[in-house]
Coordinates of C-alpha atoms and ligand atoms in Angstrom, one line a residue:
X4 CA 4.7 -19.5 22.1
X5 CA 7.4 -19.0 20.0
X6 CA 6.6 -17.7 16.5
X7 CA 8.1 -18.3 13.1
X8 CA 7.7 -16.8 10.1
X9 CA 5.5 -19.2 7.9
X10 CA 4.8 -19.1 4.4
X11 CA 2.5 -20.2 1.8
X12 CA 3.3 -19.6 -1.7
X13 CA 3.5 -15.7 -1.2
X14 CA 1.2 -15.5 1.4
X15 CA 2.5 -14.9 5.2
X16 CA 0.7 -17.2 7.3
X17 CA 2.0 -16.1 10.6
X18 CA 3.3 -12.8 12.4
X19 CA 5.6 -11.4 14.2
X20 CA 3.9 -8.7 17.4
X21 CA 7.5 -7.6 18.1
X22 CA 9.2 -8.1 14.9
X23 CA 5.8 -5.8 13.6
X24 CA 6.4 -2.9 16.4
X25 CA 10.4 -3.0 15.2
X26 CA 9.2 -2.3 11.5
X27 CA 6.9 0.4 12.7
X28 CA 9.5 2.1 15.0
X29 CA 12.1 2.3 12.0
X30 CA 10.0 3.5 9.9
X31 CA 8.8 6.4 12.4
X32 CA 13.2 6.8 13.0
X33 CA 13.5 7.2 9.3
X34 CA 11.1 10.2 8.7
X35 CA 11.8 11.9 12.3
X36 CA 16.0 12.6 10.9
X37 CA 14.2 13.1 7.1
X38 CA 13.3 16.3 5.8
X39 CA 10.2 17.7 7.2
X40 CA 7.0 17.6 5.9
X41 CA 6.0 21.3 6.3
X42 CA 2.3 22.8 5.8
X43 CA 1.1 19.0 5.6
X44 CA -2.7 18.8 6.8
X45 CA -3.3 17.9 10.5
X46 CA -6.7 15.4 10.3
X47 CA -6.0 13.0 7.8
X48 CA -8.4 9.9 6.8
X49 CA -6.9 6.7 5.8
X50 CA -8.3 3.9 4.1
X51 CA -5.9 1.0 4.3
X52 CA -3.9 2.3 6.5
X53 CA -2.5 -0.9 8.5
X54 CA 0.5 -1.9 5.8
X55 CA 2.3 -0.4 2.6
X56 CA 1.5 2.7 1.4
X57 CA -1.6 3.2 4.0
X58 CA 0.9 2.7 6.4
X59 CA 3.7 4.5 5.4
X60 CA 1.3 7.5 4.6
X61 CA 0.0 7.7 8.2
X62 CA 3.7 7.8 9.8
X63 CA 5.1 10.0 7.4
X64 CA 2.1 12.3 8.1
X65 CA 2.4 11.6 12.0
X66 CA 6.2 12.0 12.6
X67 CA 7.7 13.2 9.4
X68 CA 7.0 17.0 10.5
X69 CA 3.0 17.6 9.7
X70 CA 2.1 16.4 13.1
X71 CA -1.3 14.6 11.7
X72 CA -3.9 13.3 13.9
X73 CA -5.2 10.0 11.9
X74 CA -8.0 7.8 11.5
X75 CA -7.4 4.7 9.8
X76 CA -10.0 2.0 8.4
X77 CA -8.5 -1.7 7.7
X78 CA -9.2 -5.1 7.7
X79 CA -7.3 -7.1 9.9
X80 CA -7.0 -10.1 11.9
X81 CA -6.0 -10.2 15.9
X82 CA -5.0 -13.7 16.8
X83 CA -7.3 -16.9 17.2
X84 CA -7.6 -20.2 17.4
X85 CA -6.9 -20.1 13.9
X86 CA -3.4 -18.3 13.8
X87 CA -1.3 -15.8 15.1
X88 CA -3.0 -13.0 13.3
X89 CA -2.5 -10.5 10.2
X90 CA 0.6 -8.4 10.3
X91 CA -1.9 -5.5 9.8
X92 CA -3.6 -5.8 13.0
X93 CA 0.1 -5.6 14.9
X94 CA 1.2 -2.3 13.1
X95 CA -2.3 -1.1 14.3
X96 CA -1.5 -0.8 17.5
X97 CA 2.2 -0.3 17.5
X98 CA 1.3 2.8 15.2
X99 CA -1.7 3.8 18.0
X100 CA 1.2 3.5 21.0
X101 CA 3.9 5.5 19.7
X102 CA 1.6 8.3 18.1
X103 CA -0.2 8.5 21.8
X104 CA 3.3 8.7 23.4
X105 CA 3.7 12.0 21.2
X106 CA 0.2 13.0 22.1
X107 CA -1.2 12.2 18.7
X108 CA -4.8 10.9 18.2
X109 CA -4.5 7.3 16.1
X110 CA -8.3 5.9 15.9
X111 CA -8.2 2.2 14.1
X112 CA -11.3 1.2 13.3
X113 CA -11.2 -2.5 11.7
X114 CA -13.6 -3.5 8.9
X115 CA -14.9 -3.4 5.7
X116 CA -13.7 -0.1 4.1
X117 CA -16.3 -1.2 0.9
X118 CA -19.4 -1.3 3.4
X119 CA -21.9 1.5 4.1
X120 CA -21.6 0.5 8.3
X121 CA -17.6 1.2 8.0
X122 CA -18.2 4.7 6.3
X123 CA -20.9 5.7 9.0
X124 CA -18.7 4.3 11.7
X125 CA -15.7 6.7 10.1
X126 CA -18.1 9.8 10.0
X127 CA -18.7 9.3 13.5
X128 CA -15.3 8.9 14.0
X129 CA -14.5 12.4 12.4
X130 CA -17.2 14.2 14.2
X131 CA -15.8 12.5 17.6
X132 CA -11.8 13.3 16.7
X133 CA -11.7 16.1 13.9
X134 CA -14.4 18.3 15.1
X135 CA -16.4 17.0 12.0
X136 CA -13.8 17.8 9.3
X137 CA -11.1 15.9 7.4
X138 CA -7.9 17.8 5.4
X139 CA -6.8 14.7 3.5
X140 CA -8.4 11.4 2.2
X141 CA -5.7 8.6 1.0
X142 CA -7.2 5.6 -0.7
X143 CA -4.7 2.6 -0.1
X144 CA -6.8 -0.8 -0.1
X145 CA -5.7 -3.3 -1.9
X146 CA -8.0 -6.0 -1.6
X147 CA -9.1 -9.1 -4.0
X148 CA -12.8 -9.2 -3.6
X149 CA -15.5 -6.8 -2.8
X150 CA -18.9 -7.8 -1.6
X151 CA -21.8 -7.0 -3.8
X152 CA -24.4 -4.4 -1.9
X153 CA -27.1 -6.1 -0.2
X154 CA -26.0 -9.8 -1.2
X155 CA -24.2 -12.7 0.0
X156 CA -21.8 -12.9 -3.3
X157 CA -18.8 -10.9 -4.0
X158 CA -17.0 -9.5 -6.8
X159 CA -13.3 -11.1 -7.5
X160 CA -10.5 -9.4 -8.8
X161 CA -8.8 -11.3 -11.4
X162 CA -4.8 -10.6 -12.3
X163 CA -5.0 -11.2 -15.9
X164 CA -3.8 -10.0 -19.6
X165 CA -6.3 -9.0 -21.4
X166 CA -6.8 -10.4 -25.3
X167 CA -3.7 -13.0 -25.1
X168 CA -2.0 -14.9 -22.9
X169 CA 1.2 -13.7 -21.0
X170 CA 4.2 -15.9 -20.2
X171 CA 6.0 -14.8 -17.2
X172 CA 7.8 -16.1 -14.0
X173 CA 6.6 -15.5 -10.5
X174 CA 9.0 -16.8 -7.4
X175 CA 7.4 -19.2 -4.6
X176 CA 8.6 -17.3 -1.1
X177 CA 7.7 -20.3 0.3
X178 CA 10.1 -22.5 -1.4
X179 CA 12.8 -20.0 -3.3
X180 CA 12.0 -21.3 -6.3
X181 CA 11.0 -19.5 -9.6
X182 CA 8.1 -20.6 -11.6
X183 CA 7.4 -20.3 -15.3
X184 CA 3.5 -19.3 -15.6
X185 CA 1.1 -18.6 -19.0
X186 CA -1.4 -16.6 -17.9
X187 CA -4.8 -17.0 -19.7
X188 CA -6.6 -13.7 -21.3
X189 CA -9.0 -12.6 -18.8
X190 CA -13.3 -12.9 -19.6
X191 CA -15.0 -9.7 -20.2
X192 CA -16.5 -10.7 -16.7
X193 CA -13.2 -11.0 -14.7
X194 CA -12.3 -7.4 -16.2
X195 CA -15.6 -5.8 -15.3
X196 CA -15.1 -7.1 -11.5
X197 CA -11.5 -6.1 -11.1
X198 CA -12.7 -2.4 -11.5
X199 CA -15.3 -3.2 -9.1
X200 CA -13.0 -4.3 -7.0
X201 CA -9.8 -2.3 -7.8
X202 CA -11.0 0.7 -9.8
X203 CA -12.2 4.3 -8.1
X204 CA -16.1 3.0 -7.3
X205 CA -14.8 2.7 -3.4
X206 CA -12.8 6.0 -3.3
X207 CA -15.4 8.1 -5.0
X208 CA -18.4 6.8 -2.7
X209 CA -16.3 7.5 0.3
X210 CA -15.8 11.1 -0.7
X211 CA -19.2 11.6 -1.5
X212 CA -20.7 10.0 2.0
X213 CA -17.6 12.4 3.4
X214 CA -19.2 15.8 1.4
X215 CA -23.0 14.3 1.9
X216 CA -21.7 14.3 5.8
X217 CA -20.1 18.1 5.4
X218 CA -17.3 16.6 6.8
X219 CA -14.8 17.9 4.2
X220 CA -12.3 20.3 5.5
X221 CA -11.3 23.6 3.8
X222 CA -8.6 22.6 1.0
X223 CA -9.1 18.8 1.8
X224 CA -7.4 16.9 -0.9
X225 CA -7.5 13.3 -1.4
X226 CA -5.2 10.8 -3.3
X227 CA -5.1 7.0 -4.1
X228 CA -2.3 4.5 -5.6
X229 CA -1.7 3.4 -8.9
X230 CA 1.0 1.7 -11.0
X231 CA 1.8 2.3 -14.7
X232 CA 5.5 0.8 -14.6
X233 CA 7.3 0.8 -18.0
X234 CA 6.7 -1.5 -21.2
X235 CA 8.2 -4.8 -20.1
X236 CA 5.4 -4.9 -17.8
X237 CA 2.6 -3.7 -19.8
X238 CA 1.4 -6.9 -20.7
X239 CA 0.7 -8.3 -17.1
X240 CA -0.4 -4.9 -15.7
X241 CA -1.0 -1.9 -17.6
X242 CA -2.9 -3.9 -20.2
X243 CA -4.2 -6.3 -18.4
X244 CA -6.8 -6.2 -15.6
X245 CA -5.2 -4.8 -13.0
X246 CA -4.2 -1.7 -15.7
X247 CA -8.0 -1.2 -16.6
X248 CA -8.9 -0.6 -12.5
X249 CA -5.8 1.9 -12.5
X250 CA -7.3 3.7 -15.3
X251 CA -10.7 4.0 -13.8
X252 CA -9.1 5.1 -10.7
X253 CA -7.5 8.0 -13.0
X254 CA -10.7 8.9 -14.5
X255 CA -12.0 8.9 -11.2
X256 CA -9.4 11.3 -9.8
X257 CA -10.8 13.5 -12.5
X258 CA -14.6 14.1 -11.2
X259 CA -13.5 13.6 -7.5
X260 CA -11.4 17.2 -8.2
X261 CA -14.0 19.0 -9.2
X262 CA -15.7 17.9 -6.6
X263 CA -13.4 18.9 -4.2
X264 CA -12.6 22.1 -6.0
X265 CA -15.9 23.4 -4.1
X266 CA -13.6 23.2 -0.9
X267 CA -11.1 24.3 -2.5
X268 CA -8.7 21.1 -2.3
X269 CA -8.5 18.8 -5.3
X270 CA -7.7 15.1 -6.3
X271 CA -5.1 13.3 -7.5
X272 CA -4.1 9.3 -8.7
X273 CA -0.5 9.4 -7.8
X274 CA 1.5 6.8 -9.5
X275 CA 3.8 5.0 -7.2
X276 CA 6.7 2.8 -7.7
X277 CA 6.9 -1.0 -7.3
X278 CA 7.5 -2.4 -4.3
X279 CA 7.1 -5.7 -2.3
X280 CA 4.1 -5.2 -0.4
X281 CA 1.8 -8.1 0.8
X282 CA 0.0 -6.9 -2.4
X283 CA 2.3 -6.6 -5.1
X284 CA 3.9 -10.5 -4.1
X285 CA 0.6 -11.7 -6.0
X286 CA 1.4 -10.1 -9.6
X287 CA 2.4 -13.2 -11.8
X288 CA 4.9 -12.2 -13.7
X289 CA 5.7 -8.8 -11.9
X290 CA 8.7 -10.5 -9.4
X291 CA 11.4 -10.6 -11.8
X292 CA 11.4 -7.0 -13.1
X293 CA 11.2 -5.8 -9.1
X294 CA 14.2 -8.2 -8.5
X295 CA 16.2 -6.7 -11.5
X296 CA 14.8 -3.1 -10.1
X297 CA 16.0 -3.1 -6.9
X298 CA 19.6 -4.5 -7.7
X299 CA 19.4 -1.4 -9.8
X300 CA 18.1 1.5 -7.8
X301 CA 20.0 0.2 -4.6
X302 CA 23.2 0.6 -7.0
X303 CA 22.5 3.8 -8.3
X304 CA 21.6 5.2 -4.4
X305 CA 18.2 5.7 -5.8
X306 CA 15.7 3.0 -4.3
X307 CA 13.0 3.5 -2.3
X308 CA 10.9 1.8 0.3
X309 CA 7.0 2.5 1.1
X310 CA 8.1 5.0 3.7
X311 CA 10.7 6.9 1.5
X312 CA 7.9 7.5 -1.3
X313 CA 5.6 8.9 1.2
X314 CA 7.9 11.2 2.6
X315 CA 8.9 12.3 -0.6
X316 CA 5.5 12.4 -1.4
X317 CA 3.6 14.9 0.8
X318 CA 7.2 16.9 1.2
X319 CA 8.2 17.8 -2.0
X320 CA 4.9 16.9 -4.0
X321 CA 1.1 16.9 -2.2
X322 CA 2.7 20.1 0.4
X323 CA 5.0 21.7 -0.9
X324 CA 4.9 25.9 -1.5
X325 CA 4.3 25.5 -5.2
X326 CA 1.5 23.9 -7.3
X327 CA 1.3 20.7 -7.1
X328 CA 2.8 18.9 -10.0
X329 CA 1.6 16.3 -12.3
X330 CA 1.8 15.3 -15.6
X331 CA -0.1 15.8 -18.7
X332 CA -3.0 13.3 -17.7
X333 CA -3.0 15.2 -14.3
X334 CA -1.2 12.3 -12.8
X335 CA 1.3 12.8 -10.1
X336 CA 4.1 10.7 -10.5
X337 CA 6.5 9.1 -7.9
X338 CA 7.2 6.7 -10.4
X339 CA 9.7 9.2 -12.1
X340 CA 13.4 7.4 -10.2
X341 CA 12.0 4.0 -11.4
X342 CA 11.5 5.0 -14.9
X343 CA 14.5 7.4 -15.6
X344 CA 16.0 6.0 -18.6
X345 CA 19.3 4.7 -18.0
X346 CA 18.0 2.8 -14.8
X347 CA 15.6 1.1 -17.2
X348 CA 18.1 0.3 -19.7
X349 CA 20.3 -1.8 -16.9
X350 CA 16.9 -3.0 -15.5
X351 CA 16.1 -4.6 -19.2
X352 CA 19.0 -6.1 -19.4
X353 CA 19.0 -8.0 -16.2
X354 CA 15.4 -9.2 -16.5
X355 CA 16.2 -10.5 -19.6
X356 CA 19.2 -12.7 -18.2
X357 CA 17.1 -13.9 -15.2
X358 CA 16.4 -17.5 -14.8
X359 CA 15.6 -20.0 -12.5
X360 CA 19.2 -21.0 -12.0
X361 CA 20.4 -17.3 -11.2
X362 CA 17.5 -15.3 -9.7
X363 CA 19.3 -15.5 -6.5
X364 CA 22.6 -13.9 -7.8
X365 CA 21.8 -12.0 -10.4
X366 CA 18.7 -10.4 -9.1
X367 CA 18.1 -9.0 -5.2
X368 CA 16.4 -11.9 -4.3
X369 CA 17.8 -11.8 -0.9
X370 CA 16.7 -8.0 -0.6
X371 CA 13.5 -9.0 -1.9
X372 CA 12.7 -11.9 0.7
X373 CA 13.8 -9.8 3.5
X374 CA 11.6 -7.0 2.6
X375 CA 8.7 -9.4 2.5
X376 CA 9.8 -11.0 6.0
X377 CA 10.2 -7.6 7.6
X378 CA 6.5 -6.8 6.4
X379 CA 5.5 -9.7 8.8
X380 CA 8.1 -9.0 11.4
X381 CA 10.7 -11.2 10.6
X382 CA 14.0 -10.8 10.0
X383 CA 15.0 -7.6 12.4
X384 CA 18.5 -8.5 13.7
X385 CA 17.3 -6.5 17.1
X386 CA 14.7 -8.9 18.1
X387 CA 15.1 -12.2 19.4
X388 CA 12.6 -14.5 18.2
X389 CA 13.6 -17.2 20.7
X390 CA 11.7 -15.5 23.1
X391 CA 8.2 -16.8 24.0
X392 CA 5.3 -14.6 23.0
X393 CA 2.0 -14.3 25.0
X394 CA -0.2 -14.1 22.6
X395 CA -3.3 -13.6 25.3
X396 CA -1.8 -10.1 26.1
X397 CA -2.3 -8.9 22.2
X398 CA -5.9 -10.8 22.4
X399 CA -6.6 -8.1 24.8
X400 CA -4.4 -5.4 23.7
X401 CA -6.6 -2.1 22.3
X402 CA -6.2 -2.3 18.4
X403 CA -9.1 0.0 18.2
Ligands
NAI19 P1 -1.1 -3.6 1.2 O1 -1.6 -5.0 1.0 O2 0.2 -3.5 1.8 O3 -2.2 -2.8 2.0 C1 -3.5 -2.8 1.7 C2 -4.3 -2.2 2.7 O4 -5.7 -2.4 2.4 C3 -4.2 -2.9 4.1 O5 -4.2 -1.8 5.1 C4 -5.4 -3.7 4.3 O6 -5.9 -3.9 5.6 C5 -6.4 -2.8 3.5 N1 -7.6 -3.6 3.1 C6 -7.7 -4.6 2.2 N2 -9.0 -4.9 2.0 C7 -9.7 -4.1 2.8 C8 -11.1 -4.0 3.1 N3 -12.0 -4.8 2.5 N4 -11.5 -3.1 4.0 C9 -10.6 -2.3 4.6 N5 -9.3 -2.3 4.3 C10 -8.9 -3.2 3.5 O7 -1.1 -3.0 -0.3 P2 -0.2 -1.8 -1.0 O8 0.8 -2.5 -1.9 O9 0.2 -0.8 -0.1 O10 -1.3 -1.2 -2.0 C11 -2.0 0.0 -1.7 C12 -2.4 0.7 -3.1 O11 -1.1 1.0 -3.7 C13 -3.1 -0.3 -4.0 O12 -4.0 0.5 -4.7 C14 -2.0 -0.7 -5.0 O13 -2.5 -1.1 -6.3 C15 -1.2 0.6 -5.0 N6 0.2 0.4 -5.5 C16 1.0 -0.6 -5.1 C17 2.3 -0.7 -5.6 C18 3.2 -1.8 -5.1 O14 4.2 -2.1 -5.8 N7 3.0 -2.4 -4.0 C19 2.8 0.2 -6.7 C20 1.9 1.2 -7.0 C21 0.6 1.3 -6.5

């Protein structure tokens, strides 16, 4: 079959296997001729490790100089009678190809990263792989609902203000078209289950069933993702729902390290700048400052993509000679390009020009959108989509 991209609202209903392998292979190109990550750890967990951050982690980690064996939990879709399947489940096993090629172990194991089955099946996992131990656990799910233990019902995250409605405009990918929104205040009930779903629960019971396992490695660190982003978007994030599960994440960084500080590692919430990630699409209100940011950074030479923060990241931040830096909530920022201040002061006065007549000119829109198609595996000049795809091979393909 030939397959096109397809898109609802701002979700991706289709994939591209190829187009997915391409974005993979440039992203592996891009930290092989970077700057090597030197000292980086060699068994490294991921949870969410099948787009974004996750992803980017596990190649910069793989090919960008640390040489990382990697185990990465997901959840995914292979294709069905119901659709081509998730781009997720494509970069799975491009990612497991080209790190076997280099003689790399890459385990997928596809499921549930909040249920207790997924964390036994990753201890196993570990024990099989690592010879029982781990050196580095990132936390990169991003994920709406989480099931409630032992039920059939599920907490929701909601993306909400909290105490007063937000106006904002979010763009339909689907249609190009900007859309004026009021967001309601959240209920006391839809902020309580956005930390469920969003806050450091998760991340802190998978590095306790990892230390109640003794599969912690000597020095093994661990780091999740959050946002903070500067005022204009305090009302939709930072002080909304979504700002509340970021904060419990940061306190949760905080007892998580002195856990780990028995092993001699620590742990760290490491604030991360926006980017178009099947994830961050869903932010109301959030797509015009990331159109007005990247016409920015792209003019000043300083943007970067998922794969250029991680780099950055482990080299220069998480494994670097020194002590690892963060600020004075113990955060560690890769946020710090975004918010410099004259790149904020151009960014504030774009957004505030922006409107549904001139999004497209003024703003990166076109950046934007192809960012978004790439993260499904459209829109790489060196594949040719008019070629027929048997998708019968991927059934079978090994994603695990
Ligand atoms: P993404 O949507 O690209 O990746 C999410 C990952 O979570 C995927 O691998 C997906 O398979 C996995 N996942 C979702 N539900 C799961 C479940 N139940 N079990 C197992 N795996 C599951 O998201 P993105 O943007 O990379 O987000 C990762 C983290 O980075 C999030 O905490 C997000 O808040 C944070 N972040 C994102 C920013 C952005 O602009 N995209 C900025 C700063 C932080």
């Amino acid at each position: 079959m030939i397959i096109e991209p397809v898109i609802k609202g701002v979700v991706a209903k289709s994939a591209h296997p190829v187009g997915c392998e391409q974005a993979v292979l440039q992203q592996i190109q891009y930290v092989k001729q970077s700057e090597p990550i030197t000292n980086g750890p060699k068994r490294v967990l991921i949870i969410g490790g099948s787009s974004g951050f996750g992803l980017a982690t596990r190649i910069a980690l793989t090919f960008g100089g640390s040489k990382a064996d990697t185990i990465s939990v997901s959840y995914e879709h292979g294709p069905s009678s119901k659709g081509v399947g998730s781009a997720g489940f494509y970069n799975n096993i491009a990612f497991k190809k080209f790190a076997e090629e280099e003689g790399r172990i890459a385990v997928n194991i596809q499921g549930d990263a909040f249920s207790d089955s997924i964390k036994e099946q990753v201890i196993e996992a570990v024990e099989t792989y690592f010879e029982g131990e781990v050196d580095l656990i990132v936390y990169s799910v991003a994920s709406g609902v989480r099931p409630k233990p032992n039920s059939d019902e599920m907490w929701r995250s909601a993306i909400k203000p909290i105490g007063q409605s937000v106006s904002g405009a979010s763009i339909l990918l689907e249609t190009d078209t900007w859309q004026q929104t009021t967001l309601p205040p959240a209920t006391d009930q839809e902020v309580d289950e956005t930390i469920k779903v969003m806050g450091g629960e998760d991340w802190e019971a998978w590095v306790d069933a990892l230390i109640n396992s003794e599969s912690i490695g000597e020095g093994c660190k661990t780091l999740a993702f959050s946002y903070i982003g500067p005022e204009l978007t305090h009302p939709i994030y930072l002080d909304g729902t979504l700002g509340r599960a970021k904060i419990d994440l940061h306190q949760t960084s905080h007892s998580l390290n002195l856990k780990l500080a028995n092993f001699n590692g620590g742990a760290y919430a490491t604030v991360c700048k926006a980017l178009v990630t099947k994830a961050s699409v869903f932010i109301p209100g959030l797509t015009p400052y990331i159109l007005a940011l990247y016409k920015v950074m792209k003019e000043r030479g300083t943007h970067e993509g998922c794969i250029e923060q991680m780099q950055r990241l482990f080299r220069d931040k998480v494994y670097s000679t020194g002590k690892i830096p963060v600020d004075c909530e113990r955060l560690l920022r890769m946020d710090d390009w975004e918010l410099d201040v004259e790149t904020q002061r151009e960014v504030n006065q774009l957004v505030s020009q922006l409107n549904a007549d001139n999004f497209k000119q003024l703003g990166d829109y076109q950046g934007f959108k192809q960012e978004f198609l790439r993260l499904n595996g459209f829109s790489f000049s060196d594949v040719d989509y008019s070629k027929e795809i048997d998708l019968e091979s991927w059934i079978n393909s090994d994603a695990d």
